[in-house]
mmCIF file of C-alpha atoms and ligand atoms in Angstrom:
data_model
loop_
_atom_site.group_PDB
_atom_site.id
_atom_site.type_symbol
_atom_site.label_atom_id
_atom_site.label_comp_id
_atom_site.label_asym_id
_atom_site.label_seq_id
_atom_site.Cartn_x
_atom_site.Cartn_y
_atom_site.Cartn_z
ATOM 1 C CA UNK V 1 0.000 0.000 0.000
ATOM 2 C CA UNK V 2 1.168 3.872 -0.968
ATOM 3 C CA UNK V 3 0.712 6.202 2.637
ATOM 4 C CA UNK V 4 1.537 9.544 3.010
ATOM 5 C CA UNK V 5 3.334 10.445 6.159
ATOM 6 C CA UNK V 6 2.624 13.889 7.091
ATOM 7 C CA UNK V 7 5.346 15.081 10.078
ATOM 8 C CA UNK V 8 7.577 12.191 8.597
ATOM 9 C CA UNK V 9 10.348 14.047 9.649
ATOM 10 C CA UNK V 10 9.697 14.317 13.096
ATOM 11 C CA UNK V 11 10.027 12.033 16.484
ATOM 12 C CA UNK V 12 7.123 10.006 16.311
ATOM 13 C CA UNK V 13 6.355 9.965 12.618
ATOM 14 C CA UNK V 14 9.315 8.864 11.587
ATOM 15 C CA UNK V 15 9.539 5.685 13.514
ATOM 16 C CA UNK V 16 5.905 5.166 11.847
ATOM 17 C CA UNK V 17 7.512 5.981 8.441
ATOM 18 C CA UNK V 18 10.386 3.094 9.666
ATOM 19 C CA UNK V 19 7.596 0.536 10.722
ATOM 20 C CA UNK V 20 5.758 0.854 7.455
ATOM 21 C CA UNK V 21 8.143 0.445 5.273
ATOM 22 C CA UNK V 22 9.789 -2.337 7.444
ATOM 23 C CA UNK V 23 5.733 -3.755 7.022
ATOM 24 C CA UNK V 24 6.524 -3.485 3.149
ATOM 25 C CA UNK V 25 4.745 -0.279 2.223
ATOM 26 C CA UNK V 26 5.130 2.343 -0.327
ATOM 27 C CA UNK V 27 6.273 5.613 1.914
ATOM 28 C CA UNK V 28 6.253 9.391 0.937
ATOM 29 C CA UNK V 29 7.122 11.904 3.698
ATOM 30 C CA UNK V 30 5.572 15.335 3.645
ATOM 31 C CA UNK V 31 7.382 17.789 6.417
ATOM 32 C CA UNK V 32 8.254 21.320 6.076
ATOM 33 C CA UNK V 33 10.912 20.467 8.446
ATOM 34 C CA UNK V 34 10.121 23.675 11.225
ATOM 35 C CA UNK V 35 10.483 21.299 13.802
ATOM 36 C CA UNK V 36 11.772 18.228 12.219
ATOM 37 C CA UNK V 37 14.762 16.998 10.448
ATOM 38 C CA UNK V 38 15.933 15.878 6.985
ATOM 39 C CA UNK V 39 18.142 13.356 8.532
ATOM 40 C CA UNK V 40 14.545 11.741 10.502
ATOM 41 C CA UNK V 41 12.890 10.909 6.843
ATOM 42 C CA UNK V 42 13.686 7.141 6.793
ATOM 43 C CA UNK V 43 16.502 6.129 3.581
ATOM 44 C CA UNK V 44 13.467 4.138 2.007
ATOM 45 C CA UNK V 45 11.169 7.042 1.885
ATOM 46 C CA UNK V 46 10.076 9.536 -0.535
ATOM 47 C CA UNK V 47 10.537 12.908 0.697
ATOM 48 C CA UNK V 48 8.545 16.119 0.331
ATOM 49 C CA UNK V 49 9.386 19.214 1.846
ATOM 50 C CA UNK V 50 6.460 21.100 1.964
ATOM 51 C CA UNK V 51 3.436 22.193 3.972
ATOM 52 C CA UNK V 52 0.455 20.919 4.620
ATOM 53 C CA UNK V 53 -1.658 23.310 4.023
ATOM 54 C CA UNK V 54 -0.217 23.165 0.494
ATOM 55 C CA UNK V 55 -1.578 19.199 0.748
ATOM 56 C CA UNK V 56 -3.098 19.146 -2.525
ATOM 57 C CA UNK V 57 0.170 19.655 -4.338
ATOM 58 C CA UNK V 58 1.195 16.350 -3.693
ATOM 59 C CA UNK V 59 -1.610 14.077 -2.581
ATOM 60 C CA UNK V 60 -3.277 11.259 -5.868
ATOM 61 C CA UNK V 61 -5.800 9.182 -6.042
ATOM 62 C CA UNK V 62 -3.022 6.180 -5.840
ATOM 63 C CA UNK V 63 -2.275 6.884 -2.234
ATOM 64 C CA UNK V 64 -4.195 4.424 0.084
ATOM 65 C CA UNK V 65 -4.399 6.933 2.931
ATOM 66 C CA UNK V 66 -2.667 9.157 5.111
ATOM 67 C CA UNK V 67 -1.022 9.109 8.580
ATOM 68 C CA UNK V 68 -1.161 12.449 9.721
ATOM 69 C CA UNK V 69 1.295 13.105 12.509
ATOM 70 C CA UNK V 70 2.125 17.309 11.663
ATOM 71 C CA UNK V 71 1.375 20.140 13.990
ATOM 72 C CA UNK V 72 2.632 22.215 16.763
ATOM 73 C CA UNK V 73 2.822 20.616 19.732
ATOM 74 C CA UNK V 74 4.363 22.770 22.830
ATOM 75 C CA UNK V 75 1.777 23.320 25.328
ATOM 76 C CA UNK V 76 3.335 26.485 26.906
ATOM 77 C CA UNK V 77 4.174 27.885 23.724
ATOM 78 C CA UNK V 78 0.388 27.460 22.776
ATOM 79 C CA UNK V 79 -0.555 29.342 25.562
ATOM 80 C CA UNK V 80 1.485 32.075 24.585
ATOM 81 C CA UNK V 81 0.691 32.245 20.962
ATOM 82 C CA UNK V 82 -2.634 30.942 19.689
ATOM 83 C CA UNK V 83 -3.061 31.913 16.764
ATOM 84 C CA UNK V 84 -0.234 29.644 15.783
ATOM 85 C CA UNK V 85 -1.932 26.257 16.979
ATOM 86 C CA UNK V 86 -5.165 27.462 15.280
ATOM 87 C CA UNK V 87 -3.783 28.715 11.953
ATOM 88 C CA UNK V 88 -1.063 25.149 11.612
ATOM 89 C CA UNK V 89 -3.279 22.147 13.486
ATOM 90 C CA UNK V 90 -6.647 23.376 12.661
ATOM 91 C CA UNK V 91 -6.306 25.457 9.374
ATOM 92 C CA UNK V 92 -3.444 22.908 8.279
ATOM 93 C CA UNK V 93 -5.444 19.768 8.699
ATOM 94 C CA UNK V 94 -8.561 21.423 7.176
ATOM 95 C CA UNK V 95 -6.802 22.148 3.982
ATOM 96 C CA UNK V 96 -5.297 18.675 4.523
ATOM 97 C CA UNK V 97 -9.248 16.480 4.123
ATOM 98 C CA UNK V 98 -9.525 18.939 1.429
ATOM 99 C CA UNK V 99 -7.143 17.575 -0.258
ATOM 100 C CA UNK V 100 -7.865 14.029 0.538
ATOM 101 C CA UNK V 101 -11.476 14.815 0.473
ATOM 102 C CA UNK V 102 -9.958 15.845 -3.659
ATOM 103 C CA UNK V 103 -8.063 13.299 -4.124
ATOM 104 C CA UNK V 104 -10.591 10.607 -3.087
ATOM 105 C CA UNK V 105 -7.933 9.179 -0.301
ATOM 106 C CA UNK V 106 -10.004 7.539 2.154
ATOM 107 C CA UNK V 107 -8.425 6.814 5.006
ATOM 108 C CA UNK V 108 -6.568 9.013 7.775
ATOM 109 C CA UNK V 109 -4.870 7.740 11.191
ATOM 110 C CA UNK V 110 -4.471 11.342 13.095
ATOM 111 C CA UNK V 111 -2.290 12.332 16.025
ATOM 112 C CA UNK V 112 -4.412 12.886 18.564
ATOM 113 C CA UNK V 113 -3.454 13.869 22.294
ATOM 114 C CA UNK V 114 -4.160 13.023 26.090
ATOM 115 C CA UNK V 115 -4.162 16.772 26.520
ATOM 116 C CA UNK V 116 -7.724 16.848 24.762
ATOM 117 C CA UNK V 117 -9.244 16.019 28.103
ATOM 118 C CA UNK V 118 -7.577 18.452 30.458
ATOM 119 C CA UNK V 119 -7.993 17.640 34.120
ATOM 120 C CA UNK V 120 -9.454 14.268 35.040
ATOM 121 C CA UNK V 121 -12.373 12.996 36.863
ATOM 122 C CA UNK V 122 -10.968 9.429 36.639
ATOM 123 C CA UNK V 123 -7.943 7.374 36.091
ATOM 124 C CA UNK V 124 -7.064 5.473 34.446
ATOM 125 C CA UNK V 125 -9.075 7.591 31.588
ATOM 126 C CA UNK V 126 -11.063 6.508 29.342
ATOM 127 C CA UNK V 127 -12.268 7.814 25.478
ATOM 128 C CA UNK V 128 -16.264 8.822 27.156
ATOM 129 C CA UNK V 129 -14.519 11.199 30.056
ATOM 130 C CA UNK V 130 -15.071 14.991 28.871
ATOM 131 C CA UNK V 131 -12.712 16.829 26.761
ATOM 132 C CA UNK V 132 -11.902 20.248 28.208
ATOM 133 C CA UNK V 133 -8.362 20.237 26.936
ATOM 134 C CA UNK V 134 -6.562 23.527 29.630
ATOM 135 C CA UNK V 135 -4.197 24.552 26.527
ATOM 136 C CA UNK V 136 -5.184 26.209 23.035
ATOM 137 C CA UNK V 137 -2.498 22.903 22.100
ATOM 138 C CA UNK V 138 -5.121 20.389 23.219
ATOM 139 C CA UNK V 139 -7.902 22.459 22.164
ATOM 140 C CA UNK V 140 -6.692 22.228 18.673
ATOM 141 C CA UNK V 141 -6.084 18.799 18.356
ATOM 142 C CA UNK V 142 -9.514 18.447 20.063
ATOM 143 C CA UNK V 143 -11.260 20.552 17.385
ATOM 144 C CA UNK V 144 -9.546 18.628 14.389
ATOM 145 C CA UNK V 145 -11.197 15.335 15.972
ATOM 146 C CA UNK V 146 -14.391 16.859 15.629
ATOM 147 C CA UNK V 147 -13.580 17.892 12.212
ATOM 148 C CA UNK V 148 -12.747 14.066 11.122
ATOM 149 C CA UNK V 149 -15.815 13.230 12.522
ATOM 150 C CA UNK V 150 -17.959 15.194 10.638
ATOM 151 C CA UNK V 151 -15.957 14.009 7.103
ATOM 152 C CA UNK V 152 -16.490 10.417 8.106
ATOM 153 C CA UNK V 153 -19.929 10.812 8.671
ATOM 154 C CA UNK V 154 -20.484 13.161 5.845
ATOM 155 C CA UNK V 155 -17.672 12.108 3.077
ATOM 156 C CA UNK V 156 -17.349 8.457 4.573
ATOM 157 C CA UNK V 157 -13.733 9.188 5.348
ATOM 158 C CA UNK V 158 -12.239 6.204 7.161
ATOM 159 C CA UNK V 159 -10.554 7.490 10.184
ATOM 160 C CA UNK V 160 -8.798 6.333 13.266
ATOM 161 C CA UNK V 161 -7.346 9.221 15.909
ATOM 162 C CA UNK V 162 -4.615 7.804 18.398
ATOM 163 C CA UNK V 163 -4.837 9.966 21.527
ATOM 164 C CA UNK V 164 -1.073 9.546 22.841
ATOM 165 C CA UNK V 165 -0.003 9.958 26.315
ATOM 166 C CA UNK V 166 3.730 10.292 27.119
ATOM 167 C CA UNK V 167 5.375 8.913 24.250
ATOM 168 C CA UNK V 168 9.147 7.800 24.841
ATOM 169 C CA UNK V 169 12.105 5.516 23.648
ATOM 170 C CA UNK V 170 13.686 5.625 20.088
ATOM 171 C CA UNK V 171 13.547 2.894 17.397
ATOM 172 C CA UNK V 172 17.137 2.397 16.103
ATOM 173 C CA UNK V 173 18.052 5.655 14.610
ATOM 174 C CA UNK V 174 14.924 7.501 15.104
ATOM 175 C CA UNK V 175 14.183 9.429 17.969
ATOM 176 C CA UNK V 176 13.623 12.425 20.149
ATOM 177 C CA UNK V 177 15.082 15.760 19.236
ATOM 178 C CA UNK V 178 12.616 18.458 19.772
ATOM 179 C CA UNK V 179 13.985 21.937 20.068
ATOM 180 C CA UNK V 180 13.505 23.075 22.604
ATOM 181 C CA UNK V 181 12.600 19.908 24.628
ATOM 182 C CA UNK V 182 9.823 19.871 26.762
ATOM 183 C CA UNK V 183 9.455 15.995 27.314
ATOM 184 C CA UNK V 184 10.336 14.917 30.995
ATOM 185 C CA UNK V 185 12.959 11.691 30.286
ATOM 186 C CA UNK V 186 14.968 13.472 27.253
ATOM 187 C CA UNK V 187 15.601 16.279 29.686
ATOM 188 C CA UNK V 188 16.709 14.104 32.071
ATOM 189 C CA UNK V 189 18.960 12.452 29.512
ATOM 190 C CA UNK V 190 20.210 15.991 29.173
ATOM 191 C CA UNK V 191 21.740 15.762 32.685
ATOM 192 C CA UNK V 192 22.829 12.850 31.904
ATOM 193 C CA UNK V 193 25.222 14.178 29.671
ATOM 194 C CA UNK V 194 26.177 17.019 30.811
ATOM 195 C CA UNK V 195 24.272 19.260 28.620
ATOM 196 C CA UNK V 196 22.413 20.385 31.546
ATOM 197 C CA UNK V 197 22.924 21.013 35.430
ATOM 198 C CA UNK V 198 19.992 19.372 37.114
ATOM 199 C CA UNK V 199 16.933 18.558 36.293
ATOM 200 C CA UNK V 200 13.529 20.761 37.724
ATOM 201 C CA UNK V 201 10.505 18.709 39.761
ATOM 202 C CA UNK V 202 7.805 20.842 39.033
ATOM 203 C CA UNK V 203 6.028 20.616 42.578
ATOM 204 C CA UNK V 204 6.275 18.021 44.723
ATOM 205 C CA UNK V 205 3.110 17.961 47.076
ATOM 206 C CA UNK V 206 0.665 16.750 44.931
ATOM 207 C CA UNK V 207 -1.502 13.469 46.703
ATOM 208 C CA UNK V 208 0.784 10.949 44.650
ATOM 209 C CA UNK V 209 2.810 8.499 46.733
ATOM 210 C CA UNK V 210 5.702 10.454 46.414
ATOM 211 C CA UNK V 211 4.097 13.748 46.050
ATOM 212 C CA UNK V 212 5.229 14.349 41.769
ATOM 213 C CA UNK V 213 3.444 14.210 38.940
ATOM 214 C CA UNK V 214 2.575 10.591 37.809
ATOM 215 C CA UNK V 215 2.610 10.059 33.894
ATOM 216 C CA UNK V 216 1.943 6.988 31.748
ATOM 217 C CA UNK V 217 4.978 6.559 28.819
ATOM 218 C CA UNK V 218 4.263 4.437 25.949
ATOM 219 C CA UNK V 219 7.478 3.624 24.060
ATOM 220 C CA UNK V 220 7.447 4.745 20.553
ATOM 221 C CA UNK V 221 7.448 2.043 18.547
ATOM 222 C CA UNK V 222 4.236 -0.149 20.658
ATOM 223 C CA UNK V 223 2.754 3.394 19.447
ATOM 224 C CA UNK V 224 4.145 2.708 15.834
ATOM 225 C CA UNK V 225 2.415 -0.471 15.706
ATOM 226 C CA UNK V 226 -1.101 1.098 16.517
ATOM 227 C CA UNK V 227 -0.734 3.013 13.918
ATOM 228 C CA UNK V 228 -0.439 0.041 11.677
ATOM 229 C CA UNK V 229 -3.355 -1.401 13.119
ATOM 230 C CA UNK V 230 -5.265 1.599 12.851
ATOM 231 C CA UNK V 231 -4.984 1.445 9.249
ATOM 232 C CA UNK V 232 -6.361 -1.865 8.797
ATOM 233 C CA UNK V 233 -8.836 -1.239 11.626
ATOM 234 C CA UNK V 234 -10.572 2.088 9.657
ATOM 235 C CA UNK V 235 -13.659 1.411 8.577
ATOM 236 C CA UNK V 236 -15.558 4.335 5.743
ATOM 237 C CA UNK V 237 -18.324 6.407 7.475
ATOM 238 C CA UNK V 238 -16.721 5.783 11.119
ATOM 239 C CA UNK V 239 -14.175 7.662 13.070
ATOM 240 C CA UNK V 240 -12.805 5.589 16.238
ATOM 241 C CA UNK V 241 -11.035 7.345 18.899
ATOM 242 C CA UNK V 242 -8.712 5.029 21.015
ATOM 243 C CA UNK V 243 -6.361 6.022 23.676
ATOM 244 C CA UNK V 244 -2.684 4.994 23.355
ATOM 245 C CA UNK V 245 -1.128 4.243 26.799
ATOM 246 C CA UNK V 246 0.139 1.497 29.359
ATOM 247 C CA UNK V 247 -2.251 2.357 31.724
ATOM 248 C CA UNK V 248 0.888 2.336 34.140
ATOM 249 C CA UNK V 249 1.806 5.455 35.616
ATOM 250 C CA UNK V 250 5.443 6.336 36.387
ATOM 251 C CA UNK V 251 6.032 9.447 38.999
ATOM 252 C CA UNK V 252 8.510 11.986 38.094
ATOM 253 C CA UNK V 253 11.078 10.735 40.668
ATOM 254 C CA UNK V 254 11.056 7.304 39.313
ATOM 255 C CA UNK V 255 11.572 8.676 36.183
ATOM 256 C CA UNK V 256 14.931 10.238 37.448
ATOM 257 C CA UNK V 257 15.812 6.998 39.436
ATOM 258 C CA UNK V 258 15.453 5.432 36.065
ATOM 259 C CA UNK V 259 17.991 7.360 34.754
ATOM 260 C CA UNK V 260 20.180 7.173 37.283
ATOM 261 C CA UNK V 261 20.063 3.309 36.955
ATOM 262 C CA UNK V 262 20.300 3.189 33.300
ATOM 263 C CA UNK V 263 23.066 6.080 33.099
ATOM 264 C CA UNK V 264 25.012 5.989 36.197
ATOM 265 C CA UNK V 265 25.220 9.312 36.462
ATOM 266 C CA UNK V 266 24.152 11.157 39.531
ATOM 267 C CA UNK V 267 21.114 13.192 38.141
ATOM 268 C CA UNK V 268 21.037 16.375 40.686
ATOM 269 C CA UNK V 269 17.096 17.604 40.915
ATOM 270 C CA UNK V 270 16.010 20.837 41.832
ATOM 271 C CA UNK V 271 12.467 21.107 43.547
ATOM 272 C CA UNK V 272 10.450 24.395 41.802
ATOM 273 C CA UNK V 273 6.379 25.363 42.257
ATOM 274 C CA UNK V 274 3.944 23.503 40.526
ATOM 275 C CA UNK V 275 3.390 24.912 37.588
ATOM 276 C CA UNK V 276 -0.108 25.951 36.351
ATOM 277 C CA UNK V 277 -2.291 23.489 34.525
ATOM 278 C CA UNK V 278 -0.068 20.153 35.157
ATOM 279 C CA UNK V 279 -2.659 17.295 36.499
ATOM 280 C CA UNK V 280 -1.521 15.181 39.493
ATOM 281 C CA UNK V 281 -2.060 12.087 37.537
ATOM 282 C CA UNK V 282 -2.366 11.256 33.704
ATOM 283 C CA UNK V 283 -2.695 7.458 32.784
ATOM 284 C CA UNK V 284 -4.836 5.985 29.743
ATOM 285 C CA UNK V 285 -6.935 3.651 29.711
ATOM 286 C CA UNK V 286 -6.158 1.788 26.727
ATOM 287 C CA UNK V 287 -8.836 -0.880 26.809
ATOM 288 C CA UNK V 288 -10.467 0.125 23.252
ATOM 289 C CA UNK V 289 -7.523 0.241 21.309
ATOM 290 C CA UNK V 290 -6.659 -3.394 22.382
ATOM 291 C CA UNK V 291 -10.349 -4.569 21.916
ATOM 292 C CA UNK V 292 -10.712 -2.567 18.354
ATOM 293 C CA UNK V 293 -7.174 -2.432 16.909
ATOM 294 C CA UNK V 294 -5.937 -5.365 18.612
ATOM 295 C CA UNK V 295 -3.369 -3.972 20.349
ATOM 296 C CA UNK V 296 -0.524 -4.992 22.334
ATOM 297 C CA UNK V 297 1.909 -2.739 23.722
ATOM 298 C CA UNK V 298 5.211 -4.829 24.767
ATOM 299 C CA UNK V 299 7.203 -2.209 26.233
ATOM 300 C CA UNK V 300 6.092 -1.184 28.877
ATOM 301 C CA UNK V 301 8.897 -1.605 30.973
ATOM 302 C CA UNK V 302 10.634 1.637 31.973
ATOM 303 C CA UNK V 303 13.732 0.995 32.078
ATOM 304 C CA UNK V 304 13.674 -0.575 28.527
ATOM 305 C CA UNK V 305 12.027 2.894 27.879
ATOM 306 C CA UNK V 306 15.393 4.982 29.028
ATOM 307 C CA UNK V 307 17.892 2.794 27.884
ATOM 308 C CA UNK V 308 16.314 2.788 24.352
ATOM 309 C CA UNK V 309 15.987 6.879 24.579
ATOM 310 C CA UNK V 310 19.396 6.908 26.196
ATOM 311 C CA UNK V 311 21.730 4.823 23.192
ATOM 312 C CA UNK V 312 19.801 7.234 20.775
ATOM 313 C CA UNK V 313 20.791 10.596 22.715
ATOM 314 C CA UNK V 314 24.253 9.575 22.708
ATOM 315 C CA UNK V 315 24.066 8.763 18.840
ATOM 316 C CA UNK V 316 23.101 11.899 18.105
ATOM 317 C CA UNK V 317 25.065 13.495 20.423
ATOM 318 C CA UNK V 318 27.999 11.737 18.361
ATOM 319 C CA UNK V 319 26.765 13.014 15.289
ATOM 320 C CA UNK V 320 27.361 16.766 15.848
HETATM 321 N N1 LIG E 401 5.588 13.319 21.413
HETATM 322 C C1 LIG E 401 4.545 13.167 22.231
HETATM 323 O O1 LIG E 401 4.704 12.803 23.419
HETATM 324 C C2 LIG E 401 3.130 13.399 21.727
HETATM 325 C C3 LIG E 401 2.057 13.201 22.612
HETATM 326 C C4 LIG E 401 0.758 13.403 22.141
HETATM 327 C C5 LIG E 401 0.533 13.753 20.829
HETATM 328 N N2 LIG E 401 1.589 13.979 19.994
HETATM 329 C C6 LIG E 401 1.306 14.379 18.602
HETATM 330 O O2 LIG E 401 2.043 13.537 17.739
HETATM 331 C C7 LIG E 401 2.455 14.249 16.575
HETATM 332 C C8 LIG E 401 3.948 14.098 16.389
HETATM 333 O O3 LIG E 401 4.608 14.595 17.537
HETATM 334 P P1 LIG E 401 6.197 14.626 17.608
HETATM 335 O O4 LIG E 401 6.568 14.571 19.044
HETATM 336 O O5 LIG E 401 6.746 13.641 16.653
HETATM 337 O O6 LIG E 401 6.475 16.121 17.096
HETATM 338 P P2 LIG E 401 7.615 16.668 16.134
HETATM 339 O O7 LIG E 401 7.626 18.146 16.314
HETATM 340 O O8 LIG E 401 8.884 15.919 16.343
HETATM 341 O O9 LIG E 401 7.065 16.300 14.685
HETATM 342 C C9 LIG E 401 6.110 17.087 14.006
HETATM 343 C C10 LIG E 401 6.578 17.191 12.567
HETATM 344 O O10 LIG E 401 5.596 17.898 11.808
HETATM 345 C C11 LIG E 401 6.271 18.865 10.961
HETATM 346 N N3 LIG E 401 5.309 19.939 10.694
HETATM 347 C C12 LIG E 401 4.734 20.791 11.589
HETATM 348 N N4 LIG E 401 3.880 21.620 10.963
HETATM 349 C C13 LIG E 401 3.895 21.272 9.638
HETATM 350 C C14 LIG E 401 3.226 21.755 8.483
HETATM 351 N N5 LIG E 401 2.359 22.767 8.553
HETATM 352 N N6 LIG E 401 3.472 21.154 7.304
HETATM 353 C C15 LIG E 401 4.360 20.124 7.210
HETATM 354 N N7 LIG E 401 5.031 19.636 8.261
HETATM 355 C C16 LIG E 401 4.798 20.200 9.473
HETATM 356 C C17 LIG E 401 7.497 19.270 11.749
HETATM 357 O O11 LIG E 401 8.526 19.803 10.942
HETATM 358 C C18 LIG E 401 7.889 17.954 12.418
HETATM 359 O O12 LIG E 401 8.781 17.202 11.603
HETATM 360 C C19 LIG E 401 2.003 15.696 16.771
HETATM 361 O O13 LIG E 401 0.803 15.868 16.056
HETATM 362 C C20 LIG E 401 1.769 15.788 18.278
HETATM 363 O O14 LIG E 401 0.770 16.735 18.571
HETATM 364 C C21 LIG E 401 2.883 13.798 20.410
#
């Protein structure tokens, strides 16, 4: 099958990218590269650079759908500046099921977030719990799943959104390099190698059992492979939302004892205020994507997760 990858360039799409062509599929990666890099488009891949809001440039009826991984995706930055999350995640994907919508490609696996639902009522969380996303970020993503629903039900657009938690690890040579980096264990990583002096614990009375922030990280390639079962799981006319998760949370202090374990280096931590808008506790519940897609994470081991993230930050490290 012919997919285009939109965000190929980037973290997680590129390890997609990997996995489908490793699954024997035709690949063409569309990125315009503002947060990703040339050297993430996998060597099989076709590569575009270009935006997706110029979609319709590029997309043919002899692509078999599209995995749609581009946006903006910095919460504080979203706070900050709006108009940028509106005008690139919602004007960007609404240009980009024109195109589709033009081209008569069917089928769409979208990026979805955990930050669409904004403070929980329960954990582990389910797809029915309300969505009041607390960033314009999640808002966005939030208001581009209502979009595919409307085209599947209107258009009969087949259409699977992925609502990712933490997502962590590297897959050989792809992996995390966002600039600047906001994720929790890559920053860690940073004081790992001495690229940064300790690492900030954003509050540390919240009613966890060791009063930080619990999050649930899903290693990035148990995500790639949802993805590939979301493909085969769309159906025309539906749009299935399914959480992506372990359903196991990991506190920010275990994080850092992971990386002390898997680094041996002494990881100094510097306790700051909570900051605004960060729930106490984040975990999926990730019981529809393993009835609907069949899914089977097998990674959920943290330490696996760090060591994986860890050989890649060194590789790239090497590189420059
Ligand atoms: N990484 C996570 O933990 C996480 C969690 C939840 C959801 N997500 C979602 O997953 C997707 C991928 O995240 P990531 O961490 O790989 O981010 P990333 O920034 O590494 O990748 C995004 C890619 O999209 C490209 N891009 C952005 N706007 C574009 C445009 N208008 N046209 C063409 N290309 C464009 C960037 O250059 C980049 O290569 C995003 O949609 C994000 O919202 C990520």
């Amino acid at each position: 099958m012919k997919y285009l990858v939109t965000g190929g360039a980037g973290y997680v799409g590129s390890v997609v990218a990997q996995h489908l062509l490793e699954a024997g599929h035709e690949v063409t990666v569309l990125d315009n590269l503002s947060t990703g890099f040339r050297a993430g488009v996998p060597a099989g891949a076709a590569f575009v650079e270009g935006d997706i809001r110029d979609a319709a440039k590029w997309l043919d009826p002899s692509f078999d759908g599209v995995l749609h991984f581009a946006a903006s995706s910095q919460v504080g930055e979203s706070v900050v500046k709006p108009e940028k999350y509106w005008e690139n995640n919602v004007g960007g994907s609404m240009a980009l099921l024109a195109a589709m919508r033009e081209a008569r490609v069917r089928t769409l696996v979208f990026s979805s977030t955990a930050a669409t639902y904004g403070e929980p009522e329960q954990t582990p969380i389910p797809e029915t719990a309300p969505t009041r996303p607390t960033s314009p970020y999640g808002a966005s993503k939030l208001a581009v799943d209502h979009m595919i629903t409307s085209e599947a039900v209107a258009h009969g657009l087949a259409a699977v959104s992925l609502r990712y938690f933490n997502v962590a690890g590297a897959y050989g040579a792809y992996g995390e390099r966002h600039d600047p980096e906001s994720h929790l264990i890559p920053l860690v990583l940073q004081v790992a190698q001495g690229r940064r002096d300790a690492i900030s614990v954003y509050g540390d009375d919240y009613p966890t059992p060791d009063g930080t922030c619990v999050r649930d990280y899903i290693h990035v390639a148990d995500l790639a492979e949802a993805h590939l079962l979301a493909l085969t799981a769309a159906r025309p006319g539906e749009h299935l939302i399914c959480n992506l998760g372990n359903g196991n949370g990991f506190s920010v202090r275990e994080v850092i004892e992971t990386v002390r374990e898997v680094t041996g280096h002494p990881i100094p931590e510097v306790t700051a205020p909570r900051r605004g808008g960060d729930p106490a506790v984040l975990v999926a519940s990730a019981d529809t994507a393993r009835e609907k897609l069949g899914w089977n994470p097998t990674r959920a081991d943290l330490a696996g997760i760090v060591a994986d993230a860890w050989e890649f930050a060194q590789s790239i490290t090497r590189e420059h």
